[in-house]
């Protein structure tokens, strides 16, 4: 009985120490989740944290991210991980980890057999041939489901270590190697071992300098989410994977924005689309070479399932835009539509919005720099579920157009964010339409963010606007040029 009392007393005292330590760092104590990110932790703090782990036996999540003074000190914490055997998530992004830290963490892996999520992103020391100090300690009994190594400066040797690690991770569902220059040989090492991860659902290879030969990853039949964005060297190479693309029958999200797609690439995608019957998210933004033939792809999309369609800066031809407009009536589940930087939208927004059903689910509409005109503003108020509206960089809209938009505010009760900013090189007076905006604000009960950059106001108008938004707790985004009295 005495031992039990001592144990209970020790737990109370221990929890008191934990609360004091966490609150000192400006965080909220939680026995299951320890979030100490962005706390400027030092090596001394790690020593103290290590002594507290015996009192956190129920801990499942530990986030130490963005504490760049921890590099080289992880050993003092790792030796105490045996006390948190239920740990499932460990995040140490941006901590300047060293090879010594990776080795210490690797040696402690047996102490946390339930670890499911490991995020070591933005640690350059994890690359440069050092990754094996960690990966060599994994065993086939690992329960790891997610591995995040974004921007770790992984070398060819590190890519080989990743490949060897994949052979030991049968439960892996998410692999994120974005912003690492894997090039051909490195990607081959990874791709050759992906078949050992039968449950892999999400593969993120954004900005990895992939080229035509690296597109072999498209053969992963189990993938639900594939991100190949910002790999400009891929452009013109999709014809080489025309056979493997249709194998991605479970794919729900495909992100290939900023990949320098050619017309031939789009035609290859169009041939594969009928096999991708589960696709709900497609991002083809910033592929100017695709716009002239996008209509061939749009016709075959599983329109009734699409939730997000992003086609910004695609050089949409009038034929492609008309094909999109024709498809709108079938896009009954669409929640997000992005068409920014496509000049074919201007004067033609009516074609796009009028076919939408009364129960339209569209929540996000981005039409920045689309050469919109006054008549285009007349059709936005009918989007009753809209939460995010970006109409920035459309100085072509007349004062009457903005008045018309705000006059339809009663239909935008769900709207949370609105951006009508002008280009940095432009400045216009908001005086003609400001009264309409002030009248509209009470009819926008959900609005929490309003961007009005580069619109000029008189001191009196500025005071009225500030009063109106302060009563509503609306965040206002502006720049100094738009401040009253600025020159």
Coordinates of C-alpha atoms in Angstrom, one line a residue:
X1 CA 0.0 0.0 0.0
X2 CA 2.9 2.3 0.8
X3 CA 4.4 1.6 -2.6
X4 CA 1.1 2.5 -4.3
X5 CA 0.9 5.7 -2.4
X6 CA 4.4 6.6 -3.3
X7 CA 3.7 5.9 -7.0
X8 CA 0.5 8.0 -7.0
X9 CA 2.3 10.8 -5.2
X10 CA 5.2 10.6 -7.7
X11 CA 2.7 10.8 -10.6
X12 CA 1.1 13.9 -9.2
X13 CA 4.5 15.6 -8.6
X14 CA 5.6 14.5 -12.1
X15 CA 2.5 15.9 -13.8
X16 CA 3.0 19.1 -11.9
X17 CA 6.6 19.3 -13.3
X18 CA 5.3 18.6 -16.8
X19 CA 2.6 21.4 -16.5
X20 CA 5.2 23.8 -15.3
X21 CA 7.7 22.9 -18.1
X22 CA 5.1 23.1 -20.9
X23 CA 3.4 26.3 -19.7
X24 CA 6.7 28.0 -19.3
X25 CA 7.0 27.5 -23.1
X26 CA 3.6 29.0 -23.7
X27 CA 1.9 25.7 -24.6
X28 CA -1.0 23.7 -23.1
X29 CA -0.1 20.5 -21.3
X30 CA -1.8 17.3 -22.5
X31 CA -0.9 13.8 -21.3
X32 CA -1.4 12.3 -24.8
X33 CA -0.2 15.0 -27.1
X34 CA 3.0 17.1 -26.5
X35 CA 3.3 20.0 -28.9
X36 CA 6.5 21.9 -28.4
X37 CA 7.0 23.2 -31.9
X38 CA 8.4 26.7 -32.4
X39 CA 9.5 26.9 -28.8
X40 CA 13.2 27.7 -29.2
X41 CA 14.1 24.6 -27.3
X42 CA 17.7 24.2 -26.3
X43 CA 19.8 21.1 -25.5
X44 CA 19.2 21.9 -21.8
X45 CA 15.4 21.8 -22.4
X46 CA 15.8 18.4 -24.0
X47 CA 17.6 17.1 -20.9
X48 CA 14.7 18.3 -18.7
X49 CA 12.2 16.9 -21.2
X50 CA 13.9 13.5 -21.0
X51 CA 13.5 13.4 -17.2
X52 CA 9.8 14.1 -17.6
X53 CA 9.0 11.3 -20.1
X54 CA 8.6 8.6 -17.3
X55 CA 5.5 10.6 -16.3
X56 CA 4.0 10.6 -19.8
X57 CA 3.4 6.9 -20.3
X58 CA 0.2 7.6 -22.2
X59 CA 1.9 9.9 -24.7
X60 CA 0.9 9.3 -28.3
X61 CA 2.0 12.4 -30.2
X62 CA 5.2 14.4 -29.7
X63 CA 5.9 17.4 -32.0
X64 CA 9.3 19.1 -31.5
X65 CA 9.4 20.7 -35.0
X66 CA 11.1 24.0 -35.8
X67 CA 13.4 24.1 -32.8
X68 CA 16.7 24.6 -34.7
X69 CA 18.9 24.6 -31.6
X70 CA 18.2 20.9 -31.0
X71 CA 20.7 19.7 -33.6
X72 CA 23.4 17.4 -32.2
X73 CA 21.5 16.9 -28.8
X74 CA 18.9 14.3 -29.6
X75 CA 20.8 11.6 -27.8
X76 CA 19.8 13.0 -24.3
X77 CA 16.1 12.6 -25.2
X78 CA 16.3 9.4 -27.3
X79 CA 17.6 7.3 -24.3
X80 CA 14.3 8.1 -22.5
X81 CA 11.9 7.1 -25.3
X82 CA 11.6 3.7 -23.6
X83 CA 9.1 5.4 -21.2
X84 CA 6.7 6.4 -24.0
X85 CA 6.1 3.0 -25.6
X86 CA 2.7 4.1 -26.9
X87 CA 4.1 6.9 -29.0
X88 CA 2.5 6.9 -32.5
X89 CA 3.6 10.2 -34.0
X90 CA 7.0 11.9 -33.8
X91 CA 7.6 15.2 -35.7
X92 CA 11.0 16.8 -35.8
X93 CA 10.9 19.0 -38.9
X94 CA 13.4 21.8 -39.1
X95 CA 15.5 20.8 -36.1
X96 CA 18.9 20.8 -37.8
X97 CA 19.3 17.1 -37.0
X98 CA 22.8 15.6 -37.5
X99 CA 24.1 12.2 -38.4
X100 CA 24.6 11.6 -34.7
X101 CA 20.9 12.5 -34.0
X102 CA 19.7 10.1 -36.7
X103 CA 21.8 7.3 -35.2
X104 CA 20.4 8.0 -31.7
X105 CA 16.9 8.1 -33.0
X106 CA 17.4 4.8 -34.9
X107 CA 18.8 3.1 -31.8
X108 CA 15.7 4.1 -29.9
X109 CA 13.2 2.8 -32.5
X110 CA 12.7 -0.5 -30.6
X111 CA 11.5 1.5 -27.7
X112 CA 8.5 2.9 -29.7
X113 CA 7.2 -0.1 -31.5
X114 CA 3.8 1.6 -32.1
X115 CA 5.3 4.5 -34.1
X116 CA 3.1 5.2 -37.1
X117 CA 4.1 8.7 -38.3
X118 CA 7.6 10.0 -38.6
X119 CA 8.3 13.5 -40.0
X120 CA 11.9 14.6 -40.3
X121 CA 11.3 17.1 -43.1
X122 CA 13.5 20.2 -43.6
X123 CA 16.5 18.7 -42.0
X124 CA 19.4 19.0 -44.4
X125 CA 21.5 16.8 -42.1
X126 CA 19.2 13.9 -42.9
X127 CA 20.6 13.9 -46.4
X128 CA 24.1 14.1 -47.8
X129 CA 24.5 10.3 -47.3
X130 CA 23.5 10.3 -43.6
X131 CA 20.0 8.8 -43.9
X132 CA 21.3 5.2 -43.4
X133 CA 22.2 6.1 -39.8
X134 CA 18.5 6.0 -39.2
X135 CA 17.1 3.5 -41.8
X136 CA 19.6 0.8 -40.9
X137 CA 17.8 0.4 -37.5
X138 CA 14.4 -0.3 -38.9
X139 CA 13.0 -3.9 -38.8
X140 CA 10.3 -5.6 -40.8
X141 CA 8.1 -5.4 -37.7
X142 CA 7.8 -1.6 -38.1
X143 CA 4.3 -0.2 -37.8
X144 CA 5.2 3.0 -39.7
X145 CA 2.3 4.3 -41.9
X146 CA 3.7 7.7 -42.8
X147 CA 7.2 8.9 -43.6
X148 CA 7.9 12.5 -44.4
X149 CA 11.3 13.6 -45.7
X150 CA 10.5 16.9 -47.4
X151 CA 13.6 19.0 -48.4
X152 CA 16.2 16.9 -46.7
X153 CA 18.8 17.3 -49.5
X154 CA 18.6 13.5 -50.1
X155 CA 21.5 12.3 -52.2
X156 CA 21.6 9.2 -54.5
X157 CA 22.9 7.2 -51.5
X158 CA 20.0 8.4 -49.4
X159 CA 17.6 7.4 -52.1
X160 CA 19.1 4.0 -52.0
X161 CA 18.5 4.0 -48.2
X162 CA 14.9 4.9 -48.8
X163 CA 14.5 2.1 -51.3
X164 CA 16.0 -0.4 -48.8
X165 CA 13.8 1.0 -46.1
X166 CA 10.6 0.5 -48.2
X167 CA 11.3 -3.3 -48.2
X168 CA 10.8 -3.2 -44.4
X169 CA 7.6 -1.0 -44.3
X170 CA 4.7 -3.2 -45.4
X171 CA 2.3 -0.9 -43.6
X172 CA 3.4 2.3 -45.2
X173 CA 0.5 4.4 -46.6
X174 CA 2.1 7.9 -47.1
X175 CA 5.5 8.7 -48.5
X176 CA 6.5 12.3 -49.0
X177 CA 10.0 12.9 -50.6
X178 CA 9.1 16.4 -52.1
X179 CA 11.8 19.0 -52.7
X180 CA 14.6 16.5 -53.0
X181 CA 16.6 16.4 -56.2
X182 CA 16.3 12.6 -56.7
X183 CA 17.1 12.7 -60.4
X184 CA 17.0 9.5 -62.5
X185 CA 19.2 7.0 -60.5
X186 CA 17.8 8.1 -57.2
X187 CA 14.2 7.7 -58.4
X188 CA 15.0 4.3 -59.8
X189 CA 16.2 3.1 -56.4
X190 CA 12.9 4.3 -54.8
X191 CA 10.6 3.2 -57.6
X192 CA 12.1 -0.3 -57.8
X193 CA 11.1 -0.9 -54.1
X194 CA 7.6 0.7 -54.1
X195 CA 6.1 -2.7 -54.9
X196 CA 7.0 -3.8 -51.4
X197 CA 4.5 -1.3 -50.0
X198 CA 1.1 -2.9 -50.9
X199 CA -0.8 -0.4 -48.8
X200 CA 0.8 2.8 -50.2
X201 CA -2.0 5.3 -50.8
X202 CA -0.2 8.7 -51.1
X203 CA 3.0 9.4 -52.9
X204 CA 4.3 13.0 -53.0
X205 CA 7.2 13.8 -55.3
X206 CA 6.8 17.5 -55.7
X207 CA 9.8 19.4 -57.1
X208 CA 12.1 16.4 -57.2
X209 CA 13.6 17.1 -60.7
X210 CA 11.9 14.0 -62.1
X211 CA 12.2 13.5 -65.8
X212 CA 10.8 11.2 -68.5
X213 CA 12.6 8.2 -67.1
X214 CA 11.3 8.8 -63.6
X215 CA 7.6 8.5 -64.5
X216 CA 7.8 4.7 -63.8
X217 CA 6.1 5.5 -60.4
X218 CA 2.8 5.8 -62.3
X219 CA 2.5 2.1 -62.2
X220 CA 1.6 1.9 -58.5
X221 CA -1.9 0.4 -58.7
X222 CA -2.8 1.1 -55.0
X223 CA -2.3 4.9 -55.1
X224 CA -5.1 7.2 -54.1
X225 CA -3.1 10.4 -54.2
X226 CA -0.2 11.2 -56.6
X227 CA 1.7 14.5 -56.5
X228 CA 4.2 15.0 -59.3
X229 CA 3.9 18.8 -59.4
X230 CA 6.7 21.2 -60.2
X231 CA 8.7 18.7 -62.1
X232 CA 9.3 20.7 -65.3
X233 CA 11.6 18.1 -66.8
X234 CA 8.5 15.7 -67.0
X235 CA 7.0 17.7 -69.8
X236 CA 6.7 15.7 -73.0
X237 CA 7.4 12.4 -71.3
X238 CA 3.9 11.1 -70.5
X239 CA 3.7 9.2 -73.8
X240 CA 6.2 6.8 -72.3
X241 CA 3.7 5.8 -69.6
X242 CA 0.6 5.6 -71.7
X243 CA 0.2 1.9 -70.7
X244 CA 0.8 2.3 -67.0
X245 CA -1.4 5.4 -66.5
X246 CA -4.7 3.5 -66.9
X247 CA -3.6 1.1 -64.1
X248 CA -4.2 3.8 -61.5
X249 CA -7.8 2.8 -61.2
X250 CA -8.2 3.8 -57.5
X251 CA -6.6 7.2 -58.0
X252 CA -8.6 10.1 -56.4
X253 CA -6.2 13.0 -56.6
X254 CA -3.7 13.8 -59.3
X255 CA -1.5 16.9 -59.0
X256 CA 0.7 17.7 -62.0
X257 CA 0.7 21.4 -61.9
X258 CA 3.8 23.2 -63.2
X259 CA 5.1 20.2 -65.2
X260 CA 5.4 21.9 -68.6
X261 CA 2.9 19.5 -70.1
X262 CA 2.7 19.5 -73.8
X263 CA -0.4 19.0 -76.0
X264 CA 0.8 15.4 -76.5
X265 CA 0.9 14.8 -72.7
X266 CA -2.6 16.1 -72.4
X267 CA -3.8 13.7 -75.1
X268 CA -2.1 10.8 -73.3
X269 CA -3.9 11.8 -70.1
X270 CA -7.2 12.1 -72.0
X271 CA -6.8 8.5 -73.1
X272 CA -6.2 7.3 -69.5
X273 CA -8.9 9.3 -67.9
X274 CA -11.8 6.9 -68.7
X275 CA -9.9 4.3 -66.6
X276 CA -9.6 6.7 -63.6
X277 CA -13.2 6.4 -62.6
X278 CA -12.6 7.4 -58.9
X279 CA -10.8 10.7 -59.7
X280 CA -12.2 13.6 -57.6
X281 CA -9.2 16.0 -57.6
X282 CA -7.3 17.2 -60.6
X283 CA -4.7 20.0 -60.7
X284 CA -3.3 20.9 -64.1
X285 CA -2.5 24.5 -63.2
X286 CA 0.5 26.4 -64.7
X287 CA 0.8 24.2 -67.8
X288 CA 0.4 26.8 -70.5
X289 CA 1.1 24.3 -73.3
X290 CA -2.0 22.3 -72.3
X291 CA -4.8 24.8 -72.7
X292 CA -5.3 24.4 -76.4
X293 CA -6.4 20.7 -76.2
X294 CA -7.8 20.5 -72.6
X295 CA -11.3 20.0 -74.1
X296 CA -10.3 16.4 -75.1
X297 CA -9.6 15.6 -71.5
X298 CA -12.6 17.5 -69.9
X299 CA -15.1 15.4 -71.9
X300 CA -13.9 12.2 -70.3
X301 CA -13.5 13.2 -66.7
X302 CA -15.8 11.4 -64.1
X303 CA -17.7 14.7 -63.9
X304 CA -20.3 13.5 -61.3
X305 CA -17.4 12.7 -58.8
X306 CA -15.1 15.7 -59.3
X307 CA -14.7 17.8 -56.2
X308 CA -11.7 20.0 -57.1
X309 CA -10.6 21.2 -60.5
X310 CA -7.7 23.5 -60.8
X311 CA -6.8 24.9 -64.2
X312 CA -5.1 28.2 -63.4
X313 CA -2.6 29.7 -65.9
X314 CA -3.3 26.9 -68.5
X315 CA -3.8 29.2 -71.5
X316 CA -7.3 27.9 -71.8
X317 CA -8.5 28.3 -75.4
X318 CA -12.0 29.4 -76.1
X319 CA -12.8 25.8 -77.2
X320 CA -11.5 24.4 -73.9
X321 CA -13.4 27.0 -71.9
X322 CA -16.6 26.2 -73.8
X323 CA -16.0 22.5 -73.1
X324 CA -15.7 23.3 -69.4
X325 CA -18.8 25.4 -69.4
X326 CA -20.7 22.6 -71.1
X327 CA -19.5 20.2 -68.4
X328 CA -20.6 22.4 -65.5
X329 CA -24.1 21.0 -65.3
X330 CA -22.6 17.5 -64.6
X331 CA -20.2 18.8 -62.0
X332 CA -22.7 18.3 -59.2
X333 CA -20.1 17.6 -56.5
X334 CA -17.7 20.3 -57.4
X335 CA -16.4 22.2 -54.3
X336 CA -13.3 24.1 -55.7
X337 CA -12.8 25.6 -59.1
X338 CA -9.6 27.6 -59.9
X339 CA -9.3 29.3 -63.3
X340 CA -7.0 32.3 -62.4
X341 CA -4.8 33.8 -65.1
X342 CA -6.9 32.5 -68.0
X343 CA -8.1 35.5 -70.1
X344 CA -10.8 33.4 -71.8
X345 CA -12.9 33.7 -68.7
X346 CA -13.4 37.4 -69.0
X347 CA -16.9 38.4 -70.5
X348 CA -17.8 34.7 -70.4
X349 CA -18.3 33.9 -66.7
X350 CA -22.0 33.6 -67.4
X351 CA -21.4 30.5 -69.5
X352 CA -19.7 28.8 -66.6
X353 CA -22.0 29.7 -63.7
X354 CA -25.5 29.6 -65.2
X355 CA -25.5 25.8 -65.9
X356 CA -24.8 25.1 -62.2
X357 CA -27.6 23.3 -60.4
X358 CA -29.6 25.0 -57.6
X359 CA -27.9 22.7 -55.1
X360 CA -24.5 23.7 -56.3
X361 CA -21.8 22.7 -53.7
X362 CA -19.1 25.1 -55.0
X363 CA -17.2 26.5 -51.9
X364 CA -14.1 28.0 -53.5
X365 CA -13.9 30.0 -56.7
X366 CA -10.6 31.6 -57.8
X367 CA -10.6 34.0 -60.8
X368 CA -7.6 36.1 -60.3
X369 CA -6.3 38.0 -63.3
X370 CA -9.0 36.8 -65.7
X371 CA -9.9 40.1 -67.4
X372 CA -13.3 40.0 -65.8
X373 CA -15.8 42.6 -66.8
X374 CA -18.8 44.2 -65.2
X375 CA -21.3 41.7 -66.6
X376 CA -19.3 38.8 -65.0
X377 CA -20.1 40.2 -61.5
X378 CA -23.8 39.6 -62.0
X379 CA -23.7 35.8 -61.6
X380 CA -21.6 35.3 -58.5
X381 CA -24.3 36.0 -55.9
X382 CA -26.1 32.8 -56.9
X383 CA -23.3 30.6 -55.4
X384 CA -25.0 30.1 -52.1
X385 CA -22.4 27.7 -50.6
X386 CA -19.4 29.8 -51.6
X387 CA -16.8 30.3 -48.8
X388 CA -13.7 31.5 -50.7
X389 CA -13.8 34.1 -53.5
X390 CA -10.7 35.4 -55.2
X391 CA -11.3 38.2 -57.8
X392 CA -8.0 39.9 -57.4
X393 CA -6.1 41.6 -60.2
X394 CA -9.2 42.3 -62.2
X395 CA -9.0 46.1 -62.6
X396 CA -11.0 45.7 -65.8
X397 CA -14.2 45.5 -63.6
X398 CA -15.9 48.8 -63.6
X399 CA -17.0 50.6 -60.4
X400 CA -20.6 49.5 -61.3
X401 CA -19.4 45.9 -61.4
X402 CA -18.2 46.0 -57.8
X403 CA -21.5 47.7 -56.8
X404 CA -23.4 44.9 -58.5
X405 CA -21.3 42.2 -56.7
X406 CA -21.9 43.7 -53.3
X407 CA -25.6 44.2 -54.1
X408 CA -25.9 40.4 -54.4
X409 CA -24.3 39.9 -51.0
X410 CA -27.5 38.5 -49.5
X411 CA -26.8 35.3 -51.4
X412 CA -23.3 34.9 -50.0
X413 CA -24.0 34.2 -46.4
X414 CA -21.4 31.4 -46.2
X415 CA -18.6 33.6 -47.6
X416 CA -15.6 33.6 -45.3
X417 CA -12.7 35.0 -47.5
X418 CA -12.9 37.6 -50.3
X419 CA -10.0 39.1 -52.2
X420 CA -10.5 42.0 -54.7
X421 CA -7.0 43.4 -54.5
X422 CA -5.4 45.1 -57.5
X423 CA -2.0 44.4 -59.0
X424 CA 1.0 45.8 -57.2
X425 CA 1.6 48.3 -60.1
X426 CA -2.0 49.6 -60.0
X427 CA -3.9 51.9 -57.6
X428 CA -7.6 53.0 -58.0
X429 CA -10.1 54.8 -55.8
X430 CA -12.6 52.7 -53.9
X431 CA -14.8 55.7 -53.3
X432 CA -17.5 54.8 -56.0
X433 CA -18.3 51.3 -54.6
X434 CA -17.3 51.6 -50.9
X435 CA -20.8 52.5 -49.7
X436 CA -22.1 49.3 -51.4
X437 CA -19.5 47.3 -49.6
X438 CA -20.4 48.9 -46.2
X439 CA -24.0 48.1 -46.9
X440 CA -23.1 44.5 -47.8
X441 CA -21.0 43.7 -44.7
X442 CA -24.0 43.0 -42.4
X443 CA -25.3 40.6 -45.0
X444 CA -22.1 38.6 -44.9
X445 CA -22.2 37.0 -41.4
X446 CA -19.5 34.5 -42.1
X447 CA -16.9 36.9 -43.6
X448 CA -13.6 36.8 -41.6
X449 CA -11.0 37.9 -44.2
X450 CA -11.2 40.8 -46.7
X451 CA -8.3 41.8 -49.0
X452 CA -8.3 45.2 -50.6
X453 CA -4.7 45.8 -51.5
X454 CA -3.9 48.8 -53.7
X455 CA -7.4 50.3 -53.4
X456 CA -7.1 54.0 -52.3
X457 CA -9.4 55.4 -49.6
X458 CA -9.8 58.9 -48.1
X459 CA -9.2 59.2 -44.4
X460 CA -13.0 59.4 -43.8
X461 CA -13.6 56.3 -45.8
X462 CA -10.8 54.5 -44.1
X463 CA -12.4 55.3 -40.7
X464 CA -15.8 54.1 -41.8
X465 CA -14.3 50.8 -43.1
X466 CA -12.3 50.2 -40.0
X467 CA -15.4 50.8 -37.8
X468 CA -17.5 48.4 -39.9
X469 CA -15.0 45.5 -39.9
X470 CA -14.0 46.0 -36.2
X471 CA -17.6 45.4 -35.2
X472 CA -17.5 42.2 -37.2
X473 CA -14.0 41.1 -36.3
X474 CA -13.1 40.8 -40.0
X475 CA -9.4 40.6 -40.8
X476 CA -8.5 43.3 -43.3
X477 CA -5.5 42.9 -45.7
X478 CA -4.1 46.0 -47.3
X479 CA -0.7 47.7 -48.0
X480 CA 0.8 51.0 -47.1
X481 CA 0.1 52.5 -50.5
X482 CA -3.7 52.1 -49.9
X483 CA -3.4 53.8 -46.5
X484 CA -5.1 57.2 -46.3
X485 CA -2.7 60.1 -46.8
X486 CA 0.0 57.9 -48.4
X487 CA 1.8 59.2 -51.5

